[in-house]
């Protein structure tokens, strides 16, 4: 492991105490950077909410709501308006941790958008805290199902960006199309009887429109680091024919700087 090896080399060269001092200094500096950025935000309370289409159990939309408060050099992210914990597995197991990283990803994206030179470490989170109501989908109680929490975390990021777009409209993008359902194809090889499975590309929305350009096509903030699987690979691994894979025409909305278009996938399984 290259990272582990480099850490040991630094400790051997500078000593454990110096290494620790440097590590904590980086955390402190990231905190200072975050507080400086927050101080430049207008004090106030900002609200944004969004929904997942349904929970796949009860069939009703799932609401995530954020009330964002800016106070000097601190932020409060209050999720009190979110739905009670779900029967489905899309609950986010935070344990009520007021700085749980799954609830802070959107904040990290925001600070990095405002200042790309900011240090990316946990020191950024010291200036902020979350309010996560017990028994809600953002702080579920046992025996809540949590296996599909990644879907809810994506929507948390979108809600966070939506709130910060009100705080800093001159730089922040609108909330992105954050959904990314994965299409799994499982079938049986007619010749060998072997079971085959492939994970086709996720169907993603586009990035939110910005004050100075259109949103990113076919990729919201949650999927900006992914590459698509070539059509030829999918068709070679399982008996499937990709009929269409591309951008969904006019799905980005209207406006001087519209949102990015989402993707569309049509396929046939043999």
Tab-separated table of N, CA and C in Angstrom, residues 137-210:
chain	number	residue	atom	x	y	z
A	137	UNK	N	-35.878	8.971	8.677
A	137	UNK	CA	-35.110	8.216	7.694
A	137	UNK	C	-33.637	8.613	7.678
A	138	UNK	N	-33.278	9.723	8.340
A	138	UNK	CA	-31.876	10.117	8.437
A	138	UNK	C	-31.268	9.744	9.788
A	139	UNK	N	-32.042	9.112	10.642
A	139	UNK	CA	-31.552	8.610	11.930
A	139	UNK	C	-32.483	7.495	12.404
A	140	UNK	N	-32.543	6.392	11.639
A	140	UNK	CA	-33.499	5.325	11.940
A	140	UNK	C	-33.082	4.521	13.162
A	141	UNK	N	-34.060	3.879	13.756
A	141	UNK	CA	-33.819	3.039	14.922
A	141	UNK	C	-33.959	1.565	14.541
A	142	UNK	N	-33.256	0.718	15.246
A	142	UNK	CA	-33.309	-0.725	15.014
A	142	UNK	C	-34.756	-1.212	15.103
A	143	UNK	N	-35.187	-2.091	14.194
A	143	UNK	CA	-34.422	-2.815	13.164
A	143	UNK	C	-34.623	-2.254	11.763
A	144	UNK	N	-34.476	-0.989	11.573
A	144	UNK	CA	-34.699	-0.372	10.263
A	144	UNK	C	-33.759	-0.964	9.217
A	145	UNK	N	-34.273	-1.111	8.003
A	145	UNK	CA	-33.462	-1.605	6.884
A	145	UNK	C	-32.667	-0.444	6.285
A	146	UNK	N	-31.401	-0.713	5.941
A	146	UNK	CA	-30.525	0.378	5.496
A	146	UNK	C	-29.698	0.020	4.261
A	147	UNK	N	-29.954	-1.132	3.644
A	147	UNK	CA	-29.082	-1.621	2.576
A	147	UNK	C	-29.032	-0.748	1.337
A	148	UNK	N	-30.081	0.031	1.073
A	148	UNK	CA	-30.103	0.895	-0.112
A	148	UNK	C	-29.935	2.367	0.262
A	149	UNK	N	-29.215	2.620	1.331
A	149	UNK	CA	-29.045	3.990	1.824
A	149	UNK	C	-28.345	4.892	0.813
A	150	UNK	N	-27.572	4.293	-0.098
A	150	UNK	CA	-26.853	5.130	-1.066
A	150	UNK	C	-27.813	5.977	-1.893
A	151	UNK	N	-29.011	5.460	-2.179
A	151	UNK	CA	-29.985	6.239	-2.946
A	151	UNK	C	-30.418	7.484	-2.180
A	152	UNK	N	-30.633	7.322	-0.881
A	152	UNK	CA	-31.041	8.463	-0.060
A	152	UNK	C	-29.898	9.454	0.113
A	153	UNK	N	-28.673	8.938	0.233
A	153	UNK	CA	-27.520	9.824	0.393
A	153	UNK	C	-27.366	10.715	-0.836
A	154	UNK	N	-27.635	10.153	-2.026
A	154	UNK	CA	-27.588	10.980	-3.235
A	154	UNK	C	-28.595	12.122	-3.158
A	155	UNK	N	-29.781	11.827	-2.627
A	155	UNK	CA	-30.798	12.870	-2.531
A	155	UNK	C	-30.433	13.879	-1.441
A	156	UNK	N	-29.759	13.435	-0.390
A	156	UNK	CA	-29.260	14.367	0.627
A	156	UNK	C	-28.310	15.376	-0.010
A	157	UNK	N	-27.432	14.885	-0.881
A	157	UNK	CA	-26.510	15.795	-1.557
A	157	UNK	C	-27.271	16.808	-2.403
A	158	UNK	N	-28.287	16.341	-3.114
A	158	UNK	CA	-29.075	17.242	-3.949
A	158	UNK	C	-29.780	18.300	-3.109
A	159	UNK	N	-30.337	17.893	-1.975
A	159	UNK	CA	-31.014	18.832	-1.086
A	159	UNK	C	-30.020	19.866	-0.541
A	160	UNK	N	-28.826	19.402	-0.207
A	160	UNK	CA	-27.800	20.319	0.293
A	160	UNK	C	-27.425	21.353	-0.764
A	161	UNK	N	-27.204	20.885	-1.995
A	161	UNK	CA	-26.867	21.817	-3.070
A	161	UNK	C	-28.012	22.793	-3.328
A	162	UNK	N	-29.256	22.301	-3.227
A	162	UNK	CA	-30.406	23.176	-3.431
A	162	UNK	C	-30.481	24.289	-2.405
A	163	UNK	N	-30.124	23.976	-1.159
A	163	UNK	CA	-30.125	24.998	-0.114
A	163	UNK	C	-28.992	26.001	-0.324
A	164	UNK	N	-27.801	25.496	-0.645
A	164	UNK	CA	-26.661	26.404	-0.827
A	164	UNK	C	-26.786	27.235	-2.102
A	165	UNK	N	-27.578	26.775	-3.068
A	165	UNK	CA	-27.816	27.586	-4.263
A	165	UNK	C	-28.543	28.876	-3.912
A	166	UNK	N	-29.278	28.873	-2.795
A	166	UNK	CA	-29.928	30.098	-2.317
A	166	UNK	C	-28.945	30.980	-1.545
A	167	UNK	N	-27.983	30.337	-0.890
A	167	UNK	CA	-26.995	31.086	-0.112
A	167	UNK	C	-26.018	31.819	-1.034
A	168	UNK	N	-25.550	31.121	-2.067
A	168	UNK	CA	-24.547	31.687	-2.976
A	168	UNK	C	-24.984	31.489	-4.422
A	169	UNK	N	-26.070	32.154	-4.843
A	169	UNK	CA	-26.609	31.927	-6.193
A	169	UNK	C	-25.671	32.366	-7.308
A	170	UNK	N	-24.681	33.186	-6.972
A	170	UNK	CA	-23.777	33.677	-8.004
A	170	UNK	C	-22.731	32.650	-8.402
A	171	UNK	N	-22.614	31.548	-7.653
A	171	UNK	CA	-21.587	30.555	-7.956
A	171	UNK	C	-22.096	29.121	-7.916
A	172	UNK	N	-23.098	28.838	-7.091
A	172	UNK	CA	-23.530	27.458	-6.897
A	172	UNK	C	-24.479	26.998	-8.002
A	173	UNK	N	-24.350	25.728	-8.432
A	173	UNK	CA	-25.320	25.177	-9.385
A	173	UNK	C	-26.628	24.847	-8.689
A	174	UNK	N	-27.669	24.683	-9.492
A	174	UNK	CA	-28.934	24.193	-8.950
A	174	UNK	C	-28.778	22.733	-8.549
A	175	UNK	N	-29.754	22.231	-7.806
A	175	UNK	CA	-29.729	20.819	-7.429
A	175	UNK	C	-29.664	19.963	-8.690
A	176	UNK	N	-28.884	18.887	-8.609
A	176	UNK	CA	-28.666	18.055	-9.792
A	176	UNK	C	-29.686	16.922	-9.870
A	177	UNK	N	-29.742	16.292	-11.043
A	177	UNK	CA	-30.528	15.071	-11.182
A	177	UNK	C	-29.738	13.926	-10.592
A	178	UNK	N	-30.008	13.600	-9.327
A	178	UNK	CA	-29.094	12.741	-8.583
A	178	UNK	C	-29.434	11.262	-8.639
A	179	UNK	N	-30.572	10.900	-9.187
A	179	UNK	CA	-30.930	9.489	-9.215
A	179	UNK	C	-30.000	8.696	-10.108
A	180	UNK	N	-29.766	7.448	-9.755
A	180	UNK	CA	-28.901	6.605	-10.570
A	180	UNK	C	-29.268	5.147	-10.460
A	181	UNK	N	-30.494	4.771	-10.868
A	181	UNK	CA	-30.872	3.360	-10.750
A	181	UNK	C	-29.968	2.466	-11.588
A	182	UNK	N	-29.536	1.377	-10.986
A	182	UNK	CA	-28.686	0.414	-11.677
A	182	UNK	C	-29.558	-0.655	-12.323
A	183	UNK	N	-29.292	-0.949	-13.578
A	183	UNK	CA	-30.050	-1.948	-14.311
A	183	UNK	C	-29.267	-3.258	-14.281
A	184	UNK	N	-29.762	-4.235	-13.539
A	184	UNK	CA	-29.126	-5.543	-13.471
A	184	UNK	C	-29.851	-6.517	-14.385
A	185	UNK	N	-29.103	-7.207	-15.216
A	185	UNK	CA	-29.663	-8.219	-16.112
A	185	UNK	C	-29.110	-9.580	-15.699
A	186	UNK	N	-30.009	-10.493	-15.373
A	186	UNK	CA	-29.590	-11.845	-14.994
A	186	UNK	C	-30.366	-12.843	-15.843
A	187	UNK	N	-29.654	-13.750	-16.444
A	187	UNK	CA	-30.286	-14.730	-17.314
A	187	UNK	C	-29.462	-16.013	-17.301
A	188	UNK	N	-29.855	-16.979	-18.110
A	188	UNK	CA	-29.173	-18.272	-18.169
A	188	UNK	C	-28.670	-18.514	-19.581
A	189	UNK	N	-27.428	-18.965	-19.682
A	189	UNK	CA	-26.861	-19.314	-20.981
A	189	UNK	C	-27.544	-20.572	-21.499
A	190	UNK	N	-28.193	-20.473	-22.655
A	190	UNK	CA	-28.948	-21.608	-23.189
A	190	UNK	C	-28.061	-22.787	-23.562
A	191	UNK	N	-26.800	-22.543	-23.832
A	191	UNK	CA	-25.898	-23.617	-24.237
A	191	UNK	C	-25.272	-24.326	-23.044
A	192	UNK	N	-24.845	-23.578	-22.044
A	192	UNK	CA	-24.122	-24.166	-20.914
A	192	UNK	C	-24.960	-24.281	-19.650
A	193	UNK	N	-26.069	-23.580	-19.588
A	193	UNK	CA	-26.874	-23.569	-18.372
A	193	UNK	C	-26.307	-22.678	-17.290
A	194	UNK	N	-25.198	-22.015	-17.585
A	194	UNK	CA	-24.545	-21.149	-16.598
A	194	UNK	C	-25.341	-19.862	-16.424
A	195	UNK	N	-25.451	-19.419	-15.170
A	195	UNK	CA	-26.171	-18.175	-14.892
A	195	UNK	C	-25.279	-16.983	-15.223
A	196	UNK	N	-25.850	-16.027	-15.906
A	196	UNK	CA	-25.117	-14.847	-16.335
A	196	UNK	C	-25.733	-13.601	-15.713
A	197	UNK	N	-24.879	-12.663	-15.390
A	197	UNK	CA	-25.376	-11.414	-14.819
A	197	UNK	C	-24.483	-10.264	-15.260
A	198	UNK	N	-25.094	-9.154	-15.572
A	198	UNK	CA	-24.343	-7.942	-15.906
A	198	UNK	C	-25.050	-6.740	-15.305
A	199	UNK	N	-24.258	-5.794	-14.903
A	199	UNK	CA	-24.782	-4.535	-14.385
A	199	UNK	C	-24.627	-3.495	-15.475
A	200	UNK	N	-25.758	-3.156	-16.123
A	200	UNK	CA	-25.701	-2.148	-17.171
A	200	UNK	C	-25.495	-0.767	-16.553
A	201	UNK	N	-25.292	0.200	-17.387
A	201	UNK	CA	-24.978	1.536	-16.891
A	201	UNK	C	-26.119	2.128	-16.071
A	202	UNK	N	-25.797	2.874	-15.021
A	202	UNK	CA	-26.855	3.570	-14.275
A	202	UNK	C	-27.512	4.637	-15.140
A	203	UNK	N	-28.800	4.835	-14.918
A	203	UNK	CA	-29.533	5.868	-15.648
A	203	UNK	C	-29.474	7.136	-14.807
A	204	UNK	N	-28.723	8.098	-15.258
A	204	UNK	CA	-28.440	9.273	-14.438
A	204	UNK	C	-29.131	10.520	-14.971
A	205	UNK	N	-29.340	11.459	-14.074
A	205	UNK	CA	-29.795	12.783	-14.469
A	205	UNK	C	-28.610	13.658	-14.806
A	206	UNK	N	-28.881	14.886	-15.183
A	206	UNK	CA	-27.807	15.812	-15.510
A	206	UNK	C	-27.451	16.710	-14.341
A	207	UNK	N	-26.386	17.455	-14.508
A	207	UNK	CA	-25.985	18.412	-13.490
A	207	UNK	C	-26.886	19.632	-13.495
A	208	UNK	N	-26.992	20.288	-12.353
A	208	UNK	CA	-27.825	21.480	-12.254
A	208	UNK	C	-27.251	22.641	-13.044
A	209	UNK	N	-28.131	23.471	-13.568
A	209	UNK	CA	-27.673	24.668	-14.262
A	209	UNK	C	-26.931	25.604	-13.318
A	210	UNK	N	-26.003	26.357	-13.851
A	210	UNK	CA	-25.199	27.276	-13.049
A	210	UNK	C	-25.477	28.713	-13.486
